[in-house]
Amino acid sequence: MSRDLVDRLQPDARITVLTGAGVSAASGVPTFRGADGLWKNFRPETLATAEAFGRDPKLVWEWYAWRRFRIAACDPNAAHRVLADWSRRFKNFNLITQNVDGLHERAGTRNTICLHGSIWEVGCWQGCATAPRRWRDDTLSFAEIPPRCPHCRGPIRPGVVWFGETLDPTVVRQASKAAECDVFITVGTSAIVYPAAGFITAARHHGAYTVEINPETTPATSAVDLSLRGGAEMVLPLIDQQLVGV
Ligand code: BJW
Ligand code: ZN
């Protein structure tokens, strides 16, 4: 484990962590890409776009309903727990996540910046005036697929950000601000989806020491100061064990 990284994780350091699906892999949540990825039988554009939902809401909802069921049976792993602990121990800590599974929140992480929404939220597909933009819905077995908006009876959609959709500008602003830090650690992401991947470069431009934790190389590997090859659930606890006096 790098002494250089551990030395920089000082109590008052501005530390930002960007997570992706790999952080939840050890919990049993499938990643998107790679050999066992969610999309091995589908191209992303087939399911994770508004066009796909407009074309076949039942197919897209069945995929999300299956994922909700699977995620509900998963628990946060050692990587989520270390990050939750850091969010309480470091006074200038930010966690930006691309994950929609809610496992960071379930581990007790403070102030998670969720770039791609939440699989546990829904919204009215037609955006009817009486419904809020998004609301929480933990249903695992929907009586009807697609489920219906309680306000207009039209279909509801998962509260996630699909390809081609803009991210919530407030959330993007929070993440951009968080990228102005001293140490930026990217964990378990393939670093190909934007704007998320852009925060790694942004952090570097702001002078941050950049670190990647991933068992595989990614487009970010050659751009970071330190690349740690391994599962997040192993590497983060190893770093954590070396922090003294924090
Ligand atoms: C482990 C591990 C272990 C395994 N431990 N690690 C600039 C350039 C080019 C294109 C664009 C651009 N800006 C915008 C775009 C278009 C597009 C985009 O990025 N396309 C790229 C594919 C090229 N972006 C967008 O459309 C975004 N919107 C936007 O920018 O609006 C403005 C705009 C609109 C139109 C045109 C231009 C601008 C929205 C992106 C929304 C992404 N949504 C999804 C689905 C969310 C809903 C759902 O869950 O269904 O978000 S896609 C999917 O990918 C999901 C993820 O959050 C995201 C990232 O995936 P992630 O987390 O990295 O997972 P994987 O599976 O890819 O990687 C897992 C990694 O873990 C691997 O590296 C493993 O090795 C590793 N791993 N086990 C640690 N134990
Ligand atoms: Zn509605």
mmCIF file of C-alpha atoms and ligand atoms in Angstrom:
data_model
loop_
_atom_site.group_PDB
_atom_site.id
_atom_site.type_symbol
_atom_site.label_atom_id
_atom_site.label_comp_id
_atom_site.label_asym_id
_atom_site.label_seq_id
_atom_site.Cartn_x
_atom_site.Cartn_y
_atom_site.Cartn_z
ATOM 1 C CA MET A 1 0.000 0.000 0.000
ATOM 2 C CA SER A 2 1.338 3.399 -0.854
ATOM 3 C CA ARG A 3 2.797 5.404 2.048
ATOM 4 C CA ASP A 4 2.408 8.474 -0.137
ATOM 5 C CA LEU A 5 -1.402 8.112 -0.188
ATOM 6 C CA VAL A 6 -1.684 7.279 3.510
ATOM 7 C CA ASP A 7 0.452 10.322 4.415
ATOM 8 C CA ARG A 8 -1.893 12.569 2.431
ATOM 9 C CA LEU A 9 -5.042 11.334 4.225
ATOM 10 C CA GLN A 10 -4.628 13.913 6.996
ATOM 11 C CA PRO A 11 -7.539 14.907 9.288
ATOM 12 C CA ASP A 12 -8.034 18.269 7.565
ATOM 13 C CA ALA A 13 -7.304 17.104 3.983
ATOM 14 C CA ARG A 14 -10.017 17.684 1.378
ATOM 15 C CA ILE A 15 -10.749 14.108 0.299
ATOM 16 C CA THR A 16 -13.162 13.171 -2.473
ATOM 17 C CA VAL A 17 -14.061 9.647 -3.573
ATOM 18 C CA LEU A 18 -15.858 8.831 -6.846
ATOM 19 C CA THR A 19 -17.458 5.397 -6.878
ATOM 20 C CA GLY A 20 -18.899 3.156 -9.578
ATOM 21 C CA ALA A 21 -20.558 -0.243 -9.835
ATOM 22 C CA GLY A 22 -17.369 -2.142 -8.853
ATOM 23 C CA VAL A 23 -17.765 -0.912 -5.249
ATOM 24 C CA SER A 24 -20.987 -2.897 -4.958
ATOM 25 C CA ALA A 25 -19.671 -5.990 -6.806
ATOM 26 C CA ALA A 26 -18.628 -7.757 -3.577
ATOM 27 C CA SER A 27 -22.155 -7.156 -2.238
ATOM 28 C CA GLY A 28 -23.536 -9.176 -5.154
ATOM 29 C CA VAL A 29 -24.787 -6.261 -7.283
ATOM 30 C CA PRO A 30 -23.772 -6.950 -10.907
ATOM 31 C CA THR A 31 -21.640 -4.326 -12.662
ATOM 32 C CA PHE A 32 -22.755 -2.903 -15.991
ATOM 33 C CA ARG A 33 -19.887 -3.891 -18.237
ATOM 34 C CA GLY A 34 -17.370 -6.746 -18.285
ATOM 35 C CA ALA A 35 -17.768 -10.517 -18.352
ATOM 36 C CA ASP A 36 -20.562 -10.699 -15.758
ATOM 37 C CA GLY A 37 -21.980 -7.274 -16.485
ATOM 38 C CA LEU A 38 -25.689 -6.438 -16.495
ATOM 39 C CA TRP A 39 -25.524 -5.649 -20.130
ATOM 40 C CA LYS A 40 -23.825 -8.737 -21.522
ATOM 41 C CA ASN A 41 -26.993 -9.631 -23.431
ATOM 42 C CA PHE A 42 -28.144 -6.063 -24.119
ATOM 43 C CA ARG A 43 -26.525 -2.969 -25.502
ATOM 44 C CA PRO A 44 -26.901 -0.091 -23.000
ATOM 45 C CA GLU A 45 -28.929 1.897 -25.507
ATOM 46 C CA THR A 46 -31.500 -0.929 -25.570
ATOM 47 C CA LEU A 47 -32.508 -0.379 -21.957
ATOM 48 C CA ALA A 48 -31.001 2.710 -20.345
ATOM 49 C CA THR A 49 -32.443 5.461 -22.521
ATOM 50 C CA ALA A 50 -35.681 7.424 -22.587
ATOM 51 C CA GLU A 51 -36.172 6.243 -26.177
ATOM 52 C CA ALA A 52 -36.062 2.607 -25.036
ATOM 53 C CA PHE A 53 -38.584 3.353 -22.299
ATOM 54 C CA GLY A 54 -40.875 5.145 -24.745
ATOM 55 C CA ARG A 55 -40.637 2.179 -27.123
ATOM 56 C CA ASP A 56 -41.099 -0.625 -24.606
ATOM 57 C CA PRO A 57 -41.784 0.541 -21.005
ATOM 58 C CA LYS A 58 -42.677 -2.997 -19.922
ATOM 59 C CA LEU A 59 -39.304 -4.451 -21.000
ATOM 60 C CA VAL A 60 -37.344 -1.618 -19.365
ATOM 61 C CA TRP A 61 -39.399 -1.808 -16.125
ATOM 62 C CA GLU A 62 -38.959 -5.588 -15.942
ATOM 63 C CA TRP A 63 -35.186 -5.033 -16.009
ATOM 64 C CA TYR A 64 -35.397 -2.416 -13.219
ATOM 65 C CA ALA A 65 -37.842 -4.521 -11.181
ATOM 66 C CA TRP A 66 -35.423 -7.456 -11.407
ATOM 67 C CA ARG A 67 -32.523 -5.237 -10.288
ATOM 68 C CA ARG A 68 -34.533 -3.771 -7.363
ATOM 69 C CA PHE A 69 -35.265 -7.296 -6.201
ATOM 70 C CA ARG A 70 -31.625 -8.288 -6.469
ATOM 71 C CA ILE A 71 -30.281 -5.143 -4.750
ATOM 72 C CA ALA A 72 -32.789 -5.496 -1.900
ATOM 73 C CA ALA A 73 -31.143 -8.832 -1.043
ATOM 74 C CA CYS A 74 -27.640 -7.258 -0.913
ATOM 75 C CA ASP A 75 -25.882 -5.621 2.010
ATOM 76 C CA PRO A 76 -23.132 -2.985 2.069
ATOM 77 C CA ASN A 77 -19.636 -4.519 1.980
ATOM 78 C CA ALA A 78 -16.316 -3.556 3.602
ATOM 79 C CA ALA A 79 -15.677 -0.862 0.954
ATOM 80 C CA HIS A 80 -19.008 0.875 1.683
ATOM 81 C CA ARG A 81 -18.301 0.634 5.413
ATOM 82 C CA VAL A 82 -14.826 2.223 5.171
ATOM 83 C CA LEU A 83 -16.199 5.093 3.076
ATOM 84 C CA ALA A 84 -19.090 5.623 5.503
ATOM 85 C CA ASP A 85 -16.571 5.754 8.346
ATOM 86 C CA TRP A 86 -14.392 8.255 6.462
ATOM 87 C CA SER A 87 -17.441 10.458 5.817
ATOM 88 C CA ARG A 88 -17.739 10.840 9.591
ATOM 89 C CA ARG A 89 -14.017 10.949 10.472
ATOM 90 C CA PHE A 90 -12.704 13.448 7.897
ATOM 91 C CA LYS A 91 -14.210 16.896 8.174
ATOM 92 C CA ASN A 92 -13.675 17.704 4.461
ATOM 93 C CA PHE A 93 -14.842 14.433 2.905
ATOM 94 C CA ASN A 94 -17.129 14.078 -0.123
ATOM 95 C CA LEU A 95 -18.463 10.965 -1.781
ATOM 96 C CA ILE A 96 -19.651 11.214 -5.377
ATOM 97 C CA THR A 97 -21.333 8.057 -6.615
ATOM 98 C CA GLN A 98 -22.612 6.901 -9.983
ATOM 99 C CA ASN A 99 -24.396 4.039 -8.244
ATOM 100 C CA VAL A 100 -28.167 3.981 -7.936
ATOM 101 C CA ASP A 101 -28.337 1.030 -5.508
ATOM 102 C CA GLY A 102 -28.430 3.063 -2.259
ATOM 103 C CA LEU A 103 -25.762 0.917 -0.558
ATOM 104 C CA HIS A 104 -23.600 3.923 0.415
ATOM 105 C CA GLU A 105 -26.595 5.460 2.187
ATOM 106 C CA ARG A 106 -27.437 2.120 3.838
ATOM 107 C CA ALA A 107 -23.828 1.920 5.119
ATOM 108 C CA GLY A 108 -24.379 5.317 6.775
ATOM 109 C CA THR A 109 -22.371 7.576 4.441
ATOM 110 C CA ARG A 110 -23.043 11.258 5.044
ATOM 111 C CA ASN A 111 -23.990 13.616 2.212
ATOM 112 C CA THR A 112 -23.599 11.266 -0.731
ATOM 113 C CA ILE A 113 -23.682 13.072 -4.088
ATOM 114 C CA CYS A 114 -25.716 10.757 -6.341
ATOM 115 C CA LEU A 115 -24.945 11.606 -9.967
ATOM 116 C CA HIS A 116 -27.278 9.104 -11.625
ATOM 117 C CA GLY A 117 -30.280 9.235 -9.274
ATOM 118 C CA SER A 118 -31.666 6.276 -7.361
ATOM 119 C CA ILE A 119 -33.284 3.012 -8.331
ATOM 120 C CA TRP A 120 -35.454 3.505 -5.213
ATOM 121 C CA GLU A 121 -37.016 6.644 -6.644
ATOM 122 C CA VAL A 122 -39.570 7.015 -9.413
ATOM 123 C CA GLY A 123 -41.094 9.881 -11.372
ATOM 124 C CA CYS A 124 -44.093 10.493 -13.616
ATOM 125 C CA TRP A 125 -43.094 9.624 -17.205
ATOM 126 C CA GLN A 126 -45.347 12.352 -18.550
ATOM 127 C CA GLY A 127 -44.158 14.802 -15.890
ATOM 128 C CA CYS A 128 -47.721 15.631 -14.811
ATOM 129 C CA ALA A 129 -48.092 18.876 -12.887
ATOM 130 C CA THR A 130 -49.426 17.361 -9.643
ATOM 131 C CA ALA A 131 -46.668 14.767 -9.145
ATOM 132 C CA PRO A 132 -43.329 15.762 -7.590
ATOM 133 C CA ARG A 133 -40.366 15.349 -9.971
ATOM 134 C CA ARG A 134 -39.163 12.276 -8.063
ATOM 135 C CA TRP A 135 -40.455 10.355 -5.052
ATOM 136 C CA ARG A 136 -39.290 7.360 -3.047
ATOM 137 C CA ASP A 137 -40.904 3.994 -3.815
ATOM 138 C CA ASP A 138 -39.459 0.806 -2.305
ATOM 139 C CA THR A 139 -41.993 -1.548 -3.901
ATOM 140 C CA LEU A 140 -40.466 -4.889 -4.872
ATOM 141 C CA SER A 141 -43.494 -6.556 -6.441
ATOM 142 C CA PHE A 142 -45.467 -4.112 -8.551
ATOM 143 C CA ALA A 143 -49.123 -5.024 -9.121
ATOM 144 C CA GLU A 144 -48.767 -3.725 -12.660
ATOM 145 C CA ILE A 145 -45.778 -3.154 -14.970
ATOM 146 C CA PRO A 146 -45.221 -0.375 -15.860
ATOM 147 C CA PRO A 147 -46.501 0.920 -12.496
ATOM 148 C CA ARG A 148 -48.915 3.862 -12.665
ATOM 149 C CA CYS A 149 -48.563 7.456 -11.487
ATOM 150 C CA PRO A 150 -50.903 7.983 -8.484
ATOM 151 C CA HIS A 151 -51.702 11.466 -9.845
ATOM 152 C CA CYS A 152 -52.420 11.003 -13.558
ATOM 153 C CA ARG A 153 -52.563 7.189 -13.922
ATOM 154 C CA GLY A 154 -49.938 7.366 -16.671
ATOM 155 C CA PRO A 155 -46.767 5.210 -16.455
ATOM 156 C CA ILE A 156 -44.056 6.043 -13.912
ATOM 157 C CA ARG A 157 -40.330 5.759 -14.700
ATOM 158 C CA PRO A 158 -37.309 4.751 -12.611
ATOM 159 C CA GLY A 159 -35.702 7.796 -10.917
ATOM 160 C CA VAL A 160 -32.330 7.256 -12.592
ATOM 161 C CA VAL A 161 -30.408 9.226 -15.214
ATOM 162 C CA TRP A 162 -30.396 7.546 -18.606
ATOM 163 C CA PHE A 163 -27.963 8.100 -21.484
ATOM 164 C CA GLY A 164 -28.695 11.344 -23.255
ATOM 165 C CA GLU A 165 -30.447 12.825 -20.210
ATOM 166 C CA THR A 166 -28.897 15.742 -18.393
ATOM 167 C CA LEU A 167 -27.836 15.276 -14.797
ATOM 168 C CA ASP A 168 -29.425 17.437 -12.084
ATOM 169 C CA PRO A 169 -27.475 20.734 -12.355
ATOM 170 C CA THR A 170 -27.385 21.140 -8.549
ATOM 171 C CA VAL A 171 -25.823 17.704 -8.195
ATOM 172 C CA VAL A 172 -23.274 18.449 -10.951
ATOM 173 C CA ARG A 173 -22.368 21.707 -9.191
ATOM 174 C CA GLN A 174 -21.864 19.857 -5.884
ATOM 175 C CA ALA A 175 -19.670 17.248 -7.602
ATOM 176 C CA SER A 176 -17.618 19.902 -9.433
ATOM 177 C CA LYS A 177 -17.023 21.680 -6.140
ATOM 178 C CA ALA A 178 -16.056 18.386 -4.487
ATOM 179 C CA ALA A 179 -13.504 17.787 -7.265
ATOM 180 C CA GLU A 180 -11.598 20.813 -5.929
ATOM 181 C CA CYS A 181 -9.755 18.723 -3.383
ATOM 182 C CA ASP A 182 -6.369 17.495 -2.151
ATOM 183 C CA VAL A 183 -6.879 13.751 -2.677
ATOM 184 C CA PHE A 184 -9.281 12.317 -5.277
ATOM 185 C CA ILE A 185 -9.850 8.547 -5.252
ATOM 186 C CA THR A 186 -11.781 6.848 -8.062
ATOM 187 C CA VAL A 187 -13.033 3.406 -7.079
ATOM 188 C CA GLY A 188 -14.718 0.651 -9.095
ATOM 189 C CA THR A 189 -15.660 2.592 -12.193
ATOM 190 C CA SER A 190 -14.800 1.892 -15.822
ATOM 191 C CA ALA A 191 -14.385 5.692 -16.153
ATOM 192 C CA ILE A 192 -16.036 5.823 -19.566
ATOM 193 C CA VAL A 193 -19.329 7.528 -18.732
ATOM 194 C CA TYR A 194 -19.390 11.334 -18.721
ATOM 195 C CA PRO A 195 -19.665 13.734 -17.012
ATOM 196 C CA ALA A 196 -18.677 11.414 -14.095
ATOM 197 C CA ALA A 197 -15.308 10.427 -15.613
ATOM 198 C CA GLY A 198 -14.509 14.105 -16.207
ATOM 199 C CA PHE A 199 -14.310 14.764 -12.463
ATOM 200 C CA ILE A 200 -11.064 12.739 -12.308
ATOM 201 C CA THR A 201 -9.419 15.104 -14.810
ATOM 202 C CA ALA A 202 -11.014 18.123 -13.114
ATOM 203 C CA ALA A 203 -9.545 17.073 -9.749
ATOM 204 C CA ARG A 204 -6.119 16.707 -11.329
ATOM 205 C CA HIS A 205 -6.383 20.178 -12.826
ATOM 206 C CA HIS A 206 -7.167 21.513 -9.358
ATOM 207 C CA GLY A 207 -3.904 19.970 -8.134
ATOM 208 C CA ALA A 208 -5.369 16.908 -6.384
ATOM 209 C CA TYR A 209 -3.319 13.760 -5.850
ATOM 210 C CA THR A 210 -5.345 11.234 -7.873
ATOM 211 C CA VAL A 211 -5.732 7.537 -7.109
ATOM 212 C CA GLU A 212 -7.556 4.696 -8.842
ATOM 213 C CA ILE A 213 -8.695 1.479 -7.131
ATOM 214 C CA ASN A 214 -9.832 -1.173 -9.611
ATOM 215 C CA PRO A 215 -8.862 -4.780 -10.386
ATOM 216 C CA GLU A 216 -8.650 -3.824 -14.098
ATOM 217 C CA THR A 217 -7.053 -0.979 -15.983
ATOM 218 C CA THR A 218 -9.379 1.772 -17.280
ATOM 219 C CA PRO A 219 -8.956 4.931 -19.378
ATOM 220 C CA ALA A 220 -8.212 6.712 -16.070
ATOM 221 C CA THR A 221 -5.286 4.443 -15.157
ATOM 222 C CA SER A 222 -2.619 6.294 -17.127
ATOM 223 C CA ALA A 223 -3.904 9.680 -15.931
ATOM 224 C CA VAL A 224 -3.806 9.096 -12.150
ATOM 225 C CA ASP A 225 -0.841 9.507 -9.789
ATOM 226 C CA LEU A 226 -1.359 6.119 -8.126
ATOM 227 C CA SER A 227 -3.085 3.027 -9.434
ATOM 228 C CA LEU A 228 -3.993 0.288 -6.946
ATOM 229 C CA ARG A 229 -5.002 -3.006 -8.589
ATOM 230 C CA GLY A 230 -7.529 -4.931 -6.530
ATOM 231 C CA GLY A 231 -11.089 -5.141 -5.297
ATOM 232 C CA ALA A 232 -12.404 -2.115 -3.392
ATOM 233 C CA GLU A 233 -13.541 -4.386 -0.545
ATOM 234 C CA MET A 234 -9.881 -5.437 -0.012
ATOM 235 C CA VAL A 235 -7.942 -2.282 -0.867
ATOM 236 C CA LEU A 236 -9.989 0.294 1.082
ATOM 237 C CA PRO A 237 -9.792 -1.638 4.403
ATOM 238 C CA LEU A 238 -6.012 -2.021 3.863
ATOM 239 C CA ILE A 239 -5.642 1.750 3.465
ATOM 240 C CA ASP A 240 -7.941 2.323 6.430
ATOM 241 C CA GLN A 241 -5.827 0.071 8.681
ATOM 242 C CA GLN A 242 -2.811 2.284 8.054
ATOM 243 C CA LEU A 243 -4.506 5.526 9.067
ATOM 244 C CA VAL A 244 -3.302 6.503 12.480
ATOM 245 C CA GLY A 245 -4.468 9.435 14.525
ATOM 246 C CA VAL A 246 -7.295 10.366 12.166
HETATM 247 C C1 BJW B 1 -14.306 -3.481 -9.309
HETATM 248 C C2 BJW B 1 -14.632 -4.612 -8.614
HETATM 249 C C3 BJW B 1 -14.325 -4.592 -7.262
HETATM 250 C C4 BJW B 1 -15.239 -4.955 -10.606
HETATM 251 N N1 BJW B 1 -13.747 -3.522 -6.719
HETATM 252 N N2 BJW B 1 -13.741 -2.418 -8.755
HETATM 253 C C5 BJW B 1 -18.414 13.235 -23.428
HETATM 254 C C6 BJW B 1 -17.782 12.377 -24.303
HETATM 255 C C7 BJW B 1 -18.473 11.302 -24.882
HETATM 256 C C8 BJW B 1 -19.817 11.053 -24.571
HETATM 257 C C9 BJW B 1 -20.430 11.888 -23.696
HETATM 258 C C10 BJW B 1 -19.754 12.966 -23.145
HETATM 259 N N3 BJW B 1 -20.606 13.621 -22.302
HETATM 260 C C11 BJW B 1 -21.784 12.970 -22.315
HETATM 261 C C12 BJW B 1 -21.718 11.928 -23.159
HETATM 262 C C13 BJW B 1 -22.807 10.970 -23.457
HETATM 263 C C14 BJW B 1 -22.980 9.932 -22.365
HETATM 264 C C15 BJW B 1 -21.691 9.135 -22.183
HETATM 265 O O1 BJW B 1 -20.937 9.301 -21.252
HETATM 266 N N4 BJW B 1 -21.457 8.191 -23.055
HETATM 267 C C16 BJW B 1 -20.253 7.333 -22.943
HETATM 268 C C17 BJW B 1 -20.670 5.876 -22.907
HETATM 269 C C18 BJW B 1 -19.315 7.666 -24.024
HETATM 270 N N5 BJW B 1 -23.374 10.552 -21.109
HETATM 271 C C19 BJW B 1 -24.622 10.879 -20.861
HETATM 272 O O2 BJW B 1 -25.518 10.700 -21.687
HETATM 273 C C20 BJW B 1 -24.941 11.520 -19.525
HETATM 274 N N6 BJW B 1 -25.704 12.698 -19.749
HETATM 275 C C21 BJW B 1 -25.142 13.852 -20.132
HETATM 276 O O3 BJW B 1 -23.956 14.008 -20.200
HETATM 277 O O4 BJW B 1 -26.074 14.835 -20.461
HETATM 278 C C22 BJW B 1 -25.634 15.903 -21.284
HETATM 279 C C23 BJW B 1 -25.478 15.359 -22.699
HETATM 280 C C24 BJW B 1 -26.528 14.669 -23.270
HETATM 281 C C25 BJW B 1 -26.368 14.153 -24.559
HETATM 282 C C26 BJW B 1 -25.166 14.305 -25.242
HETATM 283 C C27 BJW B 1 -24.111 14.987 -24.630
HETATM 284 C C28 BJW B 1 -24.271 15.526 -23.353
HETATM 285 C C29 BJW B 1 -25.808 10.596 -18.683
HETATM 286 C C30 BJW B 1 -25.091 9.364 -18.276
HETATM 287 C C31 BJW B 1 -26.060 8.456 -17.502
HETATM 288 C C32 BJW B 1 -25.452 7.098 -17.235
HETATM 289 N N7 BJW B 1 -26.477 6.235 -16.777
HETATM 290 C C33 BJW B 1 -26.152 4.888 -16.375
HETATM 291 C C34 BJW B 1 -27.464 4.132 -16.090
HETATM 292 C C35 BJW B 1 -28.067 4.610 -14.783
HETATM 293 C C36 BJW B 1 -29.371 3.948 -14.530
HETATM 294 C C37 BJW B 1 -29.237 2.484 -14.221
HETATM 295 O O5 BJW B 1 -28.572 2.109 -13.255
HETATM 296 O O6 BJW B 1 -29.811 1.714 -14.967
HETATM 297 O O7 BJW B 1 -25.313 4.902 -15.208
HETATM 298 S S1 BJW B 1 -25.157 4.050 -17.560
HETATM 299 C C38 BJW B 1 -24.220 3.129 -16.388
HETATM 300 O O8 BJW B 1 -22.817 3.489 -16.519
HETATM 301 C C39 BJW B 1 -24.681 3.620 -15.005
HETATM 302 C C40 BJW B 1 -23.383 3.756 -14.281
HETATM 303 O O9 BJW B 1 -23.530 4.646 -13.200
HETATM 304 C C41 BJW B 1 -22.443 4.247 -15.367
HETATM 305 C C42 BJW B 1 -20.985 4.004 -15.077
HETATM 306 O O10 BJW B 1 -20.712 2.650 -14.965
HETATM 307 P P1 BJW B 1 -19.672 2.154 -13.865
HETATM 308 O O11 BJW B 1 -20.181 2.449 -12.526
HETATM 309 O O12 BJW B 1 -18.317 2.663 -14.189
HETATM 310 O O13 BJW B 1 -19.762 0.555 -14.042
HETATM 311 P P2 BJW B 1 -19.030 -0.395 -15.090
HETATM 312 O O14 BJW B 1 -19.758 -1.685 -15.100
HETATM 313 O O15 BJW B 1 -18.830 0.278 -16.395
HETATM 314 O O16 BJW B 1 -17.571 -0.620 -14.471
HETATM 315 C C43 BJW B 1 -17.381 -1.347 -13.277
HETATM 316 C C44 BJW B 1 -15.912 -1.272 -12.912
HETATM 317 O O17 BJW B 1 -15.745 -1.903 -11.662
HETATM 318 C C45 BJW B 1 -14.980 -1.988 -13.898
HETATM 319 O O18 BJW B 1 -13.892 -1.118 -14.235
HETATM 320 C C46 BJW B 1 -14.459 -3.188 -13.113
HETATM 321 O O19 BJW B 1 -13.115 -3.541 -13.427
HETATM 322 C C47 BJW B 1 -14.565 -2.673 -11.702
HETATM 323 N N8 BJW B 1 -14.723 -3.694 -10.674
HETATM 324 N N9 BJW B 1 -15.222 -5.524 -9.531
HETATM 325 C C48 BJW B 1 -13.475 -2.449 -7.541
HETATM 326 N N10 BJW B 1 -14.595 -5.699 -6.495
HETATM 327 ZN ZN ZN B 2 -48.357 11.659 -13.448
#
